Short mmCIF file of C-alpha atoms in Angstrom, two decimals:
data_model
loop_
_atom_site.label_atom_id
_atom_site.label_comp_id
_atom_site.label_asym_id
_atom_site.label_seq_id
_atom_site.Cartn_x
_atom_site.Cartn_y
_atom_site.Cartn_z
CA MET A 1 -11.67 -122.03 19.52
CA LEU A 2 -8.37 -120.26 20.16
CA LEU A 3 -7.25 -119.00 23.55
CA THR A 4 -4.01 -117.13 24.12
CA ILE A 5 -2.47 -117.18 27.60
CA SER A 6 -0.23 -114.18 28.09
CA SER A 7 1.62 -112.53 30.95
CA LEU A 8 -0.24 -109.79 32.79
CA ASN A 9 2.62 -109.07 35.19
CA LYS A 10 5.33 -111.11 36.89
CA VAL A 11 2.90 -113.05 39.08
CA HIS A 12 -0.36 -113.17 37.06
CA PHE A 13 -1.47 -114.07 33.54
CA LYS A 14 -4.59 -113.35 31.48
CA LEU A 15 -6.66 -115.16 28.89
CA MET A 16 -7.29 -113.63 25.48
CA ALA A 17 -9.87 -115.09 23.09
CA ALA A 18 -10.02 -114.66 19.30
CA ASP A 19 -13.18 -116.71 18.75
CA PHE A 20 -16.43 -114.74 18.73
CA LYS A 21 -18.09 -117.39 20.92
CA ILE A 22 -15.78 -116.46 23.77
CA ILE A 23 -16.07 -112.82 24.77
CA PRO A 24 -12.86 -111.67 26.52
CA TYR A 25 -12.85 -109.18 29.38
CA SER A 26 -9.90 -107.46 31.00
CA LYS A 27 -7.46 -109.46 33.13
CA GLY A 28 -8.60 -112.87 32.08
CA ARG A 29 -12.35 -112.53 32.46
CA VAL A 30 -13.98 -114.74 29.83
CA GLN A 31 -17.69 -115.19 29.16
CA LEU A 32 -18.91 -118.45 27.72
CA THR A 33 -22.24 -118.42 25.85
CA SER A 34 -22.29 -122.22 25.75
CA PRO A 35 -20.78 -123.44 29.02
CA ASP A 36 -19.22 -126.86 29.12
CA GLU A 37 -20.71 -128.80 32.02
CA GLU A 38 -17.70 -131.07 32.44
CA LEU A 39 -15.34 -128.11 32.34
CA LEU A 40 -17.31 -126.43 35.09
CA LYS A 41 -17.25 -129.53 37.26
CA GLU A 42 -13.58 -130.35 36.75
CA ALA A 43 -12.30 -126.82 37.21
CA GLY A 44 -13.93 -126.58 40.64
CA VAL A 45 -12.30 -123.80 42.63
CA LEU A 46 -9.68 -123.21 39.95
CA PHE A 47 -12.21 -121.03 38.16
CA SER A 48 -15.12 -119.04 39.56
CA TYR A 49 -18.26 -119.20 37.50
CA GLN A 50 -20.95 -116.59 37.93
CA LYS A 51 -24.14 -115.76 36.04
CA LYS A 52 -24.59 -112.24 34.75
CA VAL A 53 -27.72 -110.61 36.14
CA TYR A 54 -29.04 -107.07 36.36
CA GLY A 55 -27.01 -105.03 38.85
CA GLY A 56 -23.94 -107.24 38.96
CA TRP A 57 -22.78 -110.81 39.03
CA ALA A 58 -24.75 -113.49 40.87
CA THR A 59 -22.85 -116.19 42.76
CA ASP A 60 -24.91 -119.05 41.35
CA TYR A 61 -25.18 -120.59 37.92
CA ASP A 62 -27.23 -123.21 36.10
CA LEU A 63 -26.27 -125.55 33.31
CA SER A 64 -29.32 -124.99 31.13
CA GLY A 65 -27.28 -123.13 28.55
CA THR A 66 -29.56 -120.08 28.73
CA GLY A 67 -27.31 -117.90 30.87
CA ILE A 68 -24.08 -116.09 30.11
CA TYR A 69 -21.21 -117.37 32.21
CA SER A 70 -17.81 -116.03 33.12
CA CYS A 71 -14.63 -117.85 33.98
CA PHE A 72 -12.12 -115.96 36.13
CA SER A 73 -10.22 -115.97 39.39
CA PRO A 74 -11.34 -113.67 42.24
CA SER A 75 -8.85 -111.02 41.04
CA TYR A 76 -9.98 -111.47 37.41
CA SER A 77 -6.64 -113.03 36.56
CA PHE A 78 -4.72 -116.22 37.25
CA LYS A 79 -1.51 -116.73 39.20
CA THR A 80 1.43 -117.65 36.98
CA GLY A 81 2.02 -121.01 38.64
CA LEU A 82 -1.40 -122.17 37.39
CA THR A 83 -0.56 -121.64 33.71
CA LEU A 84 0.00 -125.30 32.86
CA GLU A 85 -3.01 -126.40 34.94
CA VAL A 86 -5.32 -123.94 33.16
CA ALA A 87 -3.91 -124.82 29.73
CA SER A 88 -4.35 -128.54 30.43
CA ILE A 89 -8.02 -128.19 31.42
CA LEU A 90 -8.88 -125.93 28.50
CA THR A 91 -7.06 -128.17 26.00
CA LYS A 92 -8.84 -131.23 27.32
CA HIS A 93 -12.18 -129.56 26.60
CA GLY A 94 -11.48 -128.64 23.02
CA TYR A 95 -9.80 -125.23 23.22
CA LYS A 96 -6.64 -124.55 21.30
CA VAL A 97 -4.27 -122.90 23.77
CA VAL A 98 -1.22 -120.79 22.95
CA ILE A 99 1.13 -119.62 25.72
CA ASP A 100 3.11 -116.52 24.81
CA LYS A 101 6.93 -116.44 24.97
CA GLU A 102 7.21 -114.08 27.96
CA LEU A 103 4.90 -116.23 30.07
CA LYS A 104 6.75 -119.42 29.10
CA GLN A 105 9.91 -117.95 30.60
CA GLN A 106 8.01 -117.19 33.80
CA VAL A 107 6.47 -120.66 33.98
CA LYS A 108 9.61 -122.62 33.08
CA PRO A 109 12.67 -120.40 33.57
CA GLU A 110 15.97 -121.69 32.23
CA CYS A 111 18.39 -123.24 34.70
CA HIS A 112 21.98 -124.35 34.20
CA PHE A 113 24.26 -126.63 36.18
CA VAL A 114 27.39 -125.06 37.64
CA SER A 115 29.47 -128.04 36.51
CA GLU A 116 29.07 -131.33 34.66
CA GLU A 117 29.36 -133.37 37.87
CA LEU A 118 27.14 -132.68 40.89
CA ILE A 119 28.94 -130.80 43.64
CA GLN A 120 28.80 -133.03 46.71
CA PRO A 121 28.51 -131.95 50.35
CA HIS A 122 31.03 -132.76 53.08
CA ALA A 123 32.57 -136.23 52.92
CA ASP A 124 30.21 -137.54 55.62
CA PHE A 125 27.17 -136.80 53.42
CA THR A 126 26.16 -138.03 49.99
CA TYR A 127 22.97 -137.53 47.99
CA ARG A 128 20.56 -140.41 47.89
CA ASP A 129 18.99 -141.38 44.57
CA TYR A 130 15.77 -139.43 45.14
CA GLN A 131 17.72 -136.37 46.31
CA GLU A 132 19.75 -136.33 43.10
CA ARG A 133 16.52 -136.71 41.14
CA ALA A 134 15.04 -133.69 42.93
CA ILE A 135 18.08 -131.53 42.09
CA LYS A 136 17.97 -132.57 38.41
CA ASN A 137 14.23 -131.94 38.19
CA VAL A 138 14.73 -128.38 39.43
CA GLN A 139 17.36 -127.82 36.74
CA ALA A 140 14.96 -129.16 34.09
CA LYS A 141 11.80 -127.34 35.27
CA GLY A 142 13.15 -124.12 36.81
CA ARG A 143 10.42 -123.56 39.41
CA GLY A 144 7.77 -125.50 41.29
CA LEU A 145 7.02 -127.67 44.30
CA LEU A 146 9.15 -130.44 45.77
CA ASP A 147 6.77 -132.89 47.43
CA SER A 148 8.99 -134.93 49.70
CA PRO A 149 8.05 -136.43 53.08
CA THR A 150 9.24 -135.18 56.44
CA SER A 151 12.69 -136.56 57.33
CA SER A 152 13.64 -137.24 53.70
CA GLY A 153 16.54 -134.79 53.96
CA LYS A 154 15.03 -131.65 52.41
CA SER A 155 17.83 -129.53 53.88
CA LEU A 156 20.39 -131.54 51.91
CA ILE A 157 18.25 -131.31 48.77
CA LEU A 158 18.15 -127.51 49.09
CA TYR A 159 21.90 -127.43 49.66
CA GLY A 160 22.34 -129.45 46.45
CA ILE A 161 20.11 -127.04 44.51
CA CYS A 162 21.93 -123.92 45.74
CA SER A 163 25.34 -125.53 45.12
CA ASN A 164 24.72 -127.03 41.71
CA ILE A 165 22.24 -124.79 39.85
CA LYS A 166 23.65 -121.46 38.73
CA GLU A 167 20.41 -119.47 39.03
CA TYR A 168 19.90 -120.66 42.62
CA SER A 169 23.55 -120.25 43.63
CA GLU A 170 23.88 -116.51 42.96
CA ARG A 171 21.54 -114.99 45.57
CA THR A 172 18.80 -117.04 47.22
CA LEU A 173 16.41 -116.35 50.09
CA ILE A 174 15.25 -119.39 52.07
CA ILE A 175 12.18 -118.85 54.27
CA VAL A 176 11.47 -121.41 57.01
CA PRO A 177 8.35 -121.44 59.22
CA ARG A 178 9.86 -121.17 62.70
CA THR A 179 12.71 -119.32 64.38
CA GLN A 180 14.55 -122.39 65.65
CA LEU A 181 14.74 -123.81 62.11
CA VAL A 182 16.89 -120.86 60.99
CA GLY A 183 19.70 -121.90 63.31
CA GLN A 184 19.21 -125.56 62.45
CA PHE A 185 19.47 -124.94 58.69
CA TYR A 186 22.45 -122.61 59.17
CA LYS A 187 24.34 -125.14 61.30
CA GLU A 188 23.71 -127.99 58.86
CA TRP A 189 24.80 -126.00 55.84
CA LYS A 190 27.85 -124.43 57.47
CA THR A 191 29.28 -127.23 59.61
CA GLU A 192 27.89 -130.43 58.09
CA TYR A 193 27.67 -129.67 54.35
CA GLY A 194 30.59 -127.25 54.12
CA PHE A 195 28.63 -124.37 52.53
CA ASN A 196 30.32 -121.22 53.87
CA ASP A 197 28.57 -118.43 51.95
CA VAL A 198 25.36 -118.62 54.01
CA SER A 199 23.91 -116.10 56.46
CA MET A 200 21.04 -115.84 58.93
CA TYR A 201 18.56 -112.97 59.10
CA SER A 202 16.98 -113.53 62.49
CA LYS A 203 16.97 -112.50 66.13
CA LYS A 204 20.55 -113.75 66.57
CA ASN A 205 21.71 -111.92 63.44
CA PRO A 206 19.36 -108.94 62.89
CA VAL A 207 21.42 -107.30 60.11
CA LEU A 208 20.60 -108.40 56.57
CA ASP A 209 23.70 -109.68 54.78
CA GLU A 210 23.54 -108.08 51.33
CA LYS A 211 26.34 -110.19 49.84
CA ALA A 212 25.83 -113.78 51.04
CA LYS A 213 24.77 -116.23 48.35
CA VAL A 214 22.15 -117.76 50.64
CA VAL A 215 20.19 -115.99 53.38
CA ILE A 216 17.96 -117.99 55.75
CA THR A 217 15.11 -116.27 57.58
CA ASN A 218 11.66 -117.14 58.95
CA TYR A 219 8.09 -115.86 58.93
CA GLN A 220 8.03 -114.99 62.63
CA TRP A 221 11.11 -112.81 62.49
CA LEU A 222 9.95 -110.91 59.42
CA VAL A 223 6.63 -109.86 60.95
CA LYS A 224 7.56 -109.60 64.64
CA GLY A 225 7.47 -106.19 66.26
CA THR A 226 5.15 -104.55 63.75
CA THR A 227 1.58 -103.45 64.31
CA ASN A 228 0.71 -104.29 60.71
CA LYS A 229 2.51 -107.43 59.55
CA PHE A 230 1.73 -106.63 55.92
CA GLU A 231 3.90 -103.53 56.31
CA SER A 232 6.79 -105.20 58.09
CA THR A 233 9.98 -103.13 57.98
CA ARG A 234 12.10 -106.29 57.89
CA ALA A 235 10.13 -107.70 54.99
CA ASN A 236 10.42 -104.38 53.17
CA GLU A 237 14.17 -104.39 53.76
CA ILE A 238 14.41 -107.76 52.05
CA LEU A 239 12.34 -106.50 49.11
CA LYS A 240 14.36 -103.28 48.72
CA LYS A 241 17.90 -104.35 49.62
CA GLY A 242 17.89 -108.12 49.23
CA LYS A 243 18.27 -108.29 45.45
CA PHE A 244 17.39 -111.98 45.55
CA LYS A 245 17.33 -113.89 42.31
CA ALA A 246 15.61 -116.96 43.79
CA ILE A 247 13.13 -117.68 46.60
CA ILE A 248 12.73 -121.00 48.41
CA VAL A 249 9.89 -121.58 50.88
CA ASP A 250 10.20 -124.45 53.34
CA GLU A 251 6.88 -125.99 54.47
CA ALA A 252 5.23 -124.38 51.44
CA HIS A 253 1.77 -125.65 52.40
CA SER A 254 1.61 -122.51 54.58
CA ILE A 255 0.95 -120.55 51.36
CA GLY A 256 -2.40 -122.33 50.99
CA ASP A 257 -4.35 -119.46 52.51
CA ALA A 258 -4.52 -116.81 49.79
CA GLY A 259 -4.91 -114.08 52.42
CA SER A 260 -1.92 -115.16 54.51
CA TRP A 261 1.07 -112.90 54.98
CA ILE A 262 3.53 -115.38 53.49
CA SER A 263 1.40 -115.82 50.37
CA LYS A 264 1.22 -112.07 49.76
CA PHE A 265 4.91 -111.64 50.56
CA ILE A 266 6.04 -114.25 48.02
CA ASN A 267 3.83 -112.63 45.36
CA LYS A 268 5.81 -109.39 45.74
CA PHE A 269 8.90 -111.04 44.24
CA SER A 270 8.99 -110.73 40.47
CA THR A 271 11.64 -113.42 39.99
CA PRO A 272 10.45 -116.59 38.24
CA TYR A 273 12.88 -118.70 40.27
CA LYS A 274 10.62 -119.92 43.05
CA LEU A 275 10.69 -123.25 44.86
CA GLY A 276 8.56 -124.68 47.63
CA CYS A 277 9.29 -127.73 49.80
CA THR A 278 6.63 -129.66 51.67
CA GLY A 279 5.64 -133.17 52.56
CA THR A 280 2.00 -132.19 52.91
CA ILE A 281 0.61 -130.42 49.88
CA PRO A 282 -2.93 -129.38 50.91
CA ASP A 283 -5.73 -131.70 49.88
CA GLU A 284 -8.31 -128.88 49.93
CA LYS A 285 -8.63 -127.62 46.36
CA SER A 286 -8.63 -123.90 47.13
CA LYS A 287 -5.42 -124.17 49.18
CA TYR A 288 -3.82 -126.47 46.63
CA TRP A 289 -4.48 -124.04 43.78
CA ASN A 290 -3.05 -121.12 45.76
CA VAL A 291 0.16 -123.01 46.59
CA VAL A 292 0.57 -124.07 42.95
CA GLY A 293 -0.37 -120.60 41.68
CA THR A 294 2.19 -118.87 43.90
CA ILE A 295 5.11 -121.29 43.52
CA GLY A 296 4.41 -123.49 40.51
CA PRO A 297 3.35 -127.07 39.72
CA VAL A 298 4.71 -130.14 41.47
CA ILE A 299 8.03 -130.95 39.77
CA PHE A 300 9.25 -133.67 42.15
CA LYS A 301 7.36 -136.18 44.27
CA GLU A 302 8.54 -138.94 46.55
CA GLU A 303 6.21 -141.13 48.61
CA THR A 304 6.81 -141.94 52.28
CA VAL A 305 6.02 -145.61 51.63
CA ASN A 306 8.67 -145.87 48.90
CA LEU A 307 11.38 -144.57 51.23
CA GLN A 308 10.20 -146.86 54.01
CA ASN A 309 10.20 -149.90 51.71
CA ARG A 310 13.81 -149.09 50.78
CA ASN A 311 14.65 -148.63 54.48
CA GLN A 312 15.72 -145.04 53.89
CA ILE A 313 13.39 -143.62 56.51
CA ALA A 314 11.95 -145.34 59.57
CA LYS A 315 8.78 -147.43 59.48
CA ILE A 316 5.92 -146.98 61.90
CA LYS A 317 3.44 -149.09 63.81
CA ILE A 318 0.11 -147.53 64.73
CA PHE A 319 -1.61 -148.46 67.99
CA PRO A 320 -5.11 -146.97 68.39
CA PHE A 321 -6.62 -146.88 71.89
CA GLU A 322 -10.30 -146.17 72.38
CA ILE A 323 -11.22 -144.64 75.72
CA THR A 324 -14.82 -145.76 76.13
CA HIS A 325 -17.34 -143.62 78.01
CA ASN A 326 -20.75 -144.81 79.17
CA THR A 327 -22.83 -142.83 76.67
CA ARG A 328 -26.07 -143.88 78.39
CA LYS A 329 -25.21 -141.86 81.48
CA ARG A 330 -25.62 -138.06 81.17
CA SER A 331 -22.74 -137.29 83.55
CA GLU A 332 -20.31 -139.19 81.28
CA ILE A 333 -21.07 -137.26 78.07
CA PRO A 334 -20.93 -133.52 77.22
CA PHE A 335 -24.20 -133.45 75.28
CA TYR A 336 -26.99 -135.70 74.07
CA ARG A 337 -29.42 -135.81 71.17
CA ASP A 338 -33.13 -135.57 71.98
CA LYS A 339 -35.94 -137.35 70.13
CA TYR A 340 -36.27 -134.40 67.73
CA GLY A 341 -32.62 -134.60 66.68
CA THR A 342 -31.49 -131.51 68.64
CA TYR A 343 -28.20 -131.65 70.53
CA ARG A 344 -28.51 -130.45 74.13
CA ASP A 345 -26.10 -129.83 77.00
CA SER A 346 -26.08 -132.85 79.32
CA ILE A 347 -26.33 -130.69 82.46
CA THR A 348 -28.32 -127.59 81.50
CA ASN A 349 -30.38 -129.14 78.65
CA GLU A 350 -29.74 -125.98 76.64
CA PRO A 351 -29.73 -126.61 72.85
CA TYR A 352 -26.66 -126.16 70.66
CA ASN A 353 -27.19 -124.13 67.51
CA ASP A 354 -23.97 -124.88 65.66
CA GLY A 355 -21.33 -127.56 65.22
CA LYS A 356 -18.52 -125.37 66.53
CA GLY A 357 -20.21 -125.07 69.90
CA LEU A 358 -20.64 -128.84 70.01
CA TYR A 359 -16.96 -129.44 69.22
CA GLU A 360 -15.79 -127.00 71.89
CA ALA A 361 -18.14 -128.55 74.44
CA GLU A 362 -16.81 -132.04 73.72
CA TYR A 363 -13.16 -131.03 73.87
CA LYS A 364 -13.55 -129.04 77.10
CA PHE A 365 -15.39 -131.98 78.64
CA LEU A 366 -12.59 -134.39 77.71
CA GLU A 367 -9.65 -132.20 78.71
CA LYS A 368 -11.16 -131.72 82.18
CA HIS A 369 -12.13 -135.38 82.64
CA ASN A 370 -9.49 -136.58 85.09
CA GLY A 371 -10.54 -140.22 84.75
CA ALA A 372 -9.87 -140.14 81.00
CA ASN A 373 -6.70 -138.10 81.46
CA ASN A 374 -5.36 -140.60 83.96
CA ILE A 375 -5.83 -143.38 81.42
CA ILE A 376 -3.87 -141.31 78.90
CA LEU A 377 -1.07 -140.88 81.44
CA ASP A 378 -1.07 -144.60 82.22
CA ILE A 379 -0.60 -145.34 78.51
CA ILE A 380 2.22 -142.78 78.18
CA GLU A 381 4.06 -144.09 81.23
CA SER A 382 3.87 -147.67 79.97
CA LEU A 383 5.66 -146.88 76.69
CA GLN A 384 9.25 -147.88 76.10
CA GLY A 385 11.65 -145.16 74.95
CA ASN A 386 11.15 -141.41 74.57
CA SER A 387 7.81 -139.89 73.62
CA ILE A 388 6.32 -136.69 72.28
CA VAL A 389 2.70 -136.14 73.38
CA LEU A 390 0.47 -133.79 71.37
CA VAL A 391 -2.47 -131.93 72.88
CA GLU A 392 -4.54 -128.95 71.78
CA HIS A 393 -4.86 -126.53 74.72
CA LYS A 394 -2.71 -125.26 77.59
CA GLU A 395 -5.23 -126.33 80.23
CA HIS A 396 -5.01 -129.91 79.04
CA ILE A 397 -1.25 -129.99 78.75
CA LYS A 398 -0.86 -128.62 82.28
CA TYR A 399 -2.82 -131.45 83.89
CA LEU A 400 -0.96 -134.13 81.94
CA TYR A 401 2.43 -132.56 82.67
CA ASP A 402 1.78 -131.99 86.37
CA ASN A 403 0.52 -135.54 86.97
CA CYS A 404 2.93 -137.50 84.79
CA LYS A 405 5.18 -139.77 86.89
CA ILE A 406 8.05 -139.82 84.39
CA GLU A 407 10.88 -137.85 86.00
CA ASN A 408 12.43 -136.36 82.85
CA LYS A 409 9.57 -134.40 81.33
CA PHE A 410 9.29 -131.16 79.36
CA MET A 411 6.44 -128.89 78.32
CA ILE A 412 6.44 -126.86 75.10
CA THR A 413 3.72 -124.36 74.22
CA GLY A 414 3.49 -121.32 71.99
CA ASP A 415 5.08 -119.25 74.77
CA THR A 416 8.17 -121.46 75.02
CA ASN A 417 11.24 -119.61 73.78
CA VAL A 418 13.57 -120.92 71.11
CA ASP A 419 16.57 -121.42 73.40
CA TYR A 420 14.59 -123.72 75.70
CA ARG A 421 13.36 -125.80 72.75
CA LEU A 422 16.90 -126.19 71.47
CA GLU A 423 18.09 -127.16 74.95
CA VAL A 424 15.39 -129.85 75.15
CA SER A 425 16.59 -131.26 71.82
CA LYS A 426 20.21 -131.30 73.02
CA VAL A 427 19.41 -132.99 76.33
CA ILE A 428 17.35 -135.79 74.75
CA ASP A 429 19.64 -136.39 71.77
CA ALA A 430 22.72 -136.43 74.02
CA CYS A 431 21.20 -139.34 75.94
CA LYS A 432 20.81 -141.68 73.00
CA ASN A 433 22.44 -144.61 74.78
CA CYS A 434 21.05 -143.88 78.26
CA GLN A 435 19.16 -147.06 79.11
CA ASP A 436 18.13 -145.81 82.54
CA LYS A 437 16.52 -142.55 81.39
CA GLN A 438 13.15 -141.99 79.75
CA PHE A 439 12.03 -138.61 78.39
CA VAL A 440 8.60 -137.27 77.52
CA ILE A 441 7.68 -133.97 75.88
CA PHE A 442 4.17 -132.57 76.24
CA GLY A 443 3.49 -130.10 73.43
CA ILE A 444 0.73 -128.08 71.83
CA SER A 445 0.11 -129.77 68.48
CA GLY A 446 -0.02 -126.53 66.50
CA CYS A 447 3.47 -125.40 67.54
CA ILE A 448 5.33 -128.67 67.92
CA SER A 449 4.26 -130.58 64.80
CA THR A 450 6.81 -128.46 62.88
CA GLY A 451 9.91 -126.59 63.92
CA ILE A 452 11.37 -129.04 66.43
CA SER A 453 14.03 -131.58 65.53
CA ILE A 454 14.79 -134.33 68.04
CA LYS A 455 16.38 -137.49 66.68
CA ASN A 456 16.11 -139.58 69.84
CA LEU A 457 12.33 -140.13 69.87
CA GLN A 458 10.59 -143.49 69.64
CA ASN A 459 6.89 -142.64 70.15
CA VAL A 460 4.46 -139.94 69.07
CA VAL A 461 1.19 -139.85 71.01
CA PHE A 462 -1.98 -138.20 69.68
CA CYS A 463 -4.40 -137.38 72.47
CA CYS A 464 -5.85 -134.14 71.15
CA GLY A 465 -8.12 -135.16 68.31
CA GLY A 466 -7.70 -133.26 65.07
CA LYS A 467 -7.85 -134.35 61.44
CA SER A 468 -5.50 -131.92 59.67
CA LEU A 469 -3.35 -133.64 57.05
CA VAL A 470 -0.50 -131.23 57.77
CA LYS A 471 -0.54 -131.73 61.55
CA VAL A 472 -0.82 -135.52 61.36
CA CYS A 473 1.94 -136.01 58.78
CA GLN A 474 4.27 -133.42 60.30
CA SER A 475 3.77 -134.87 63.78
CA ILE A 476 4.50 -138.40 62.65
CA GLY A 477 7.55 -136.94 60.95
CA ARG A 478 9.00 -136.29 64.40
CA VAL A 479 9.78 -140.03 64.60
CA VAL A 480 9.69 -141.12 60.92
CA ARG A 481 13.15 -139.74 60.29
CA LYS A 482 15.96 -140.38 57.86
CA LEU A 483 17.97 -143.45 58.83
CA GLU A 484 21.70 -143.27 59.39
CA ALA A 485 22.41 -145.97 56.81
CA ASP A 486 20.39 -147.45 53.94
CA GLY A 487 19.03 -150.94 54.50
CA VAL A 488 18.96 -150.75 58.32
CA GLU A 489 15.34 -151.21 59.35
CA GLU A 490 13.95 -149.26 62.30
CA THR A 491 10.36 -149.03 63.49
CA TYR A 492 8.71 -146.41 65.70
CA ASN A 493 5.31 -146.13 67.32
CA VAL A 494 2.31 -143.89 66.74
CA ILE A 495 -0.10 -144.07 69.68
CA ASP A 496 -3.50 -142.72 68.65
CA ILE A 497 -5.80 -142.18 71.64
CA TYR A 498 -9.40 -141.24 70.96
CA HIS A 499 -12.80 -141.38 72.71
CA ASN A 500 -16.08 -142.98 71.64
CA LEU A 501 -17.69 -139.54 71.42
CA LEU A 502 -18.97 -137.69 68.35
CA PHE A 503 -16.05 -135.53 67.17
CA SER A 504 -13.22 -137.54 68.71
CA LYS A 505 -14.32 -140.63 66.81
CA LYS A 506 -14.91 -138.74 63.55
CA HIS A 507 -11.45 -137.20 63.76
CA TYR A 508 -9.91 -140.61 64.41
CA GLU A 509 -11.64 -141.97 61.30
CA SER A 510 -10.20 -139.05 59.30
CA ARG A 511 -6.72 -139.80 60.64
CA CYS A 512 -7.15 -143.44 59.59
CA LYS A 513 -7.66 -142.25 56.00
CA ILE A 514 -4.38 -140.34 56.25
CA TYR A 515 -2.61 -143.41 57.66
CA LYS A 516 -3.92 -145.40 54.70
CA THR A 517 -3.11 -142.94 51.91
CA ARG A 518 0.20 -141.60 53.25
CA PHE A 519 1.69 -144.53 55.17
CA ASN A 520 -0.16 -147.51 53.70
CA LYS A 521 -1.39 -148.46 57.16
CA MET A 522 -4.95 -149.37 58.10
CA PRO A 523 -4.82 -149.68 61.89
CA LYS A 524 -7.11 -151.88 63.95
CA ILE A 525 -8.14 -150.96 67.48
CA TYR A 526 -5.34 -152.10 69.76
CA LYS A 527 -7.26 -151.81 73.03
CA HIS A 528 -10.57 -150.53 74.40
CA ILE A 529 -10.28 -149.01 77.87
CA MET A 530 -13.47 -148.27 79.80
CA VAL A 531 -13.57 -145.06 81.80
CA ALA A 532 -14.77 -145.73 85.34
CA GLU A 533 -17.92 -143.73 86.09
CA ASP A 534 -17.81 -140.72 88.41
CA THR A 535 -14.06 -140.23 87.89
CA GLN A 536 -14.18 -136.77 86.30
CA ASN A 537 -12.63 -135.16 89.36
CA GLU A 538 -10.70 -138.06 90.87
CA VAL A 539 -7.17 -137.57 92.16
CA ARG A 540 -4.65 -139.55 90.16
CA ASP A 541 -3.37 -142.66 91.92
CA SER A 542 -2.85 -145.35 89.31
CA ASN A 543 -0.08 -146.88 87.28
CA TYR A 544 -1.38 -148.85 84.29
CA LYS A 545 1.26 -151.37 83.20
CA GLU A 546 -0.43 -153.69 80.71
CA LEU A 547 1.13 -152.20 77.59
CA ASN A 548 4.72 -153.33 77.78
CA GLU A 549 4.25 -155.53 74.72
CA LEU A 550 4.53 -152.34 72.62
#
């Protein structure tokens, strides 16, 4: 059976079938009269399969072979970046696949080195082996994803790409997730790497440079100040005046949501020269396929463990603390389960009808439990070195910040402006050799796990729950940073505080899986700490000092 994969436009392709057993429809819609069960299972969310019924298309299907099935994406076409994935699956299941010439150029655009020898950055910087490999892979593949862990020097890799590959050195747009990263990238490229033809398009430089070889901007700036972010005037200015030949997206996992602004924005560029950098490619299939479809397949991958084993980035030790509540006493738990299996509020006895309500009830109970919060503060204050503490909500962060006894403390939330964040970084990094000073940053996990770069941190503390691969890996990346010199071993601490309650414990177990797969660590409980009963509203007056062995 022959299938031809051809270009529909610059960002989508279609399937065409010559065999009578496969009935082609417009934009890649293909009906299969004899569906392949294994193909259906393996394709998962890559393809949507629906059974034709009177009045439209049903959302279910059976494998009896009696129905007529269709294979198509929600838009009845496939994103260009998925070409090789689709071809691989179809070939594996007996289809002969031909990719037309135009689409091949979109999938694997030609790239050429500027010179025979790699152009090096400033004398103080040199490419490491894996960074050189990343640059050469881009030249060989043309487009795709660079899967490299946080603190592996992605900024230097991107500099190497834009300096050494002709197609990425002519006119490239780099999009970073947060405002403060624009200035950080610009400073590194200009002052540290010696790349002068670079410009910012941000709050500090609101005029788009139409001649610079590299322009750095961020999502927030492009959509800020518009009532409809999908009609952003700044984004439209880039599309109309930018004339960019190449697009690079930092933290490309943000494209995972097909309906997100950044995903739709990237799809408006017709250029085949697209790169994405991330250390956390989504593990959810639907998000993975959208990232790959928008940017391209993974063309470079480096594991955190490999870099740690070569002492190129710091190693970590994980110390889990379980805060133990007396689950037999109603006042010490947010809800209970009755003999019929129904979850009920511990005070009102009202039933919960959904899991979301249960999760919110548990988290609100914990963030307002002063006895548990005081234990968290005791742990934080006992740590050696500087710490970043991650929580979920403002109410929680306020209590911890107000009652922390460490003198040099900072609080960062979504409302914290860029200048203050940069000042915090400067203050802490400037005190690298200050033995008499200890710093702690309390931050909302969603806004501090990315977009803040502080080199002088020794501990990251999870006390907010959560199981997101992106948040966990990016947060640990605050301390698992690139080492100054190869072969010099350094180790930093991850303090994982959880409670013996339903969601807190489940989320901890999910984080353990991430520790195992990403960092090759399977932590054991370091300490159980029992919450004293009737301490929900106690005034803090303790100073726990048993943890100095960390």
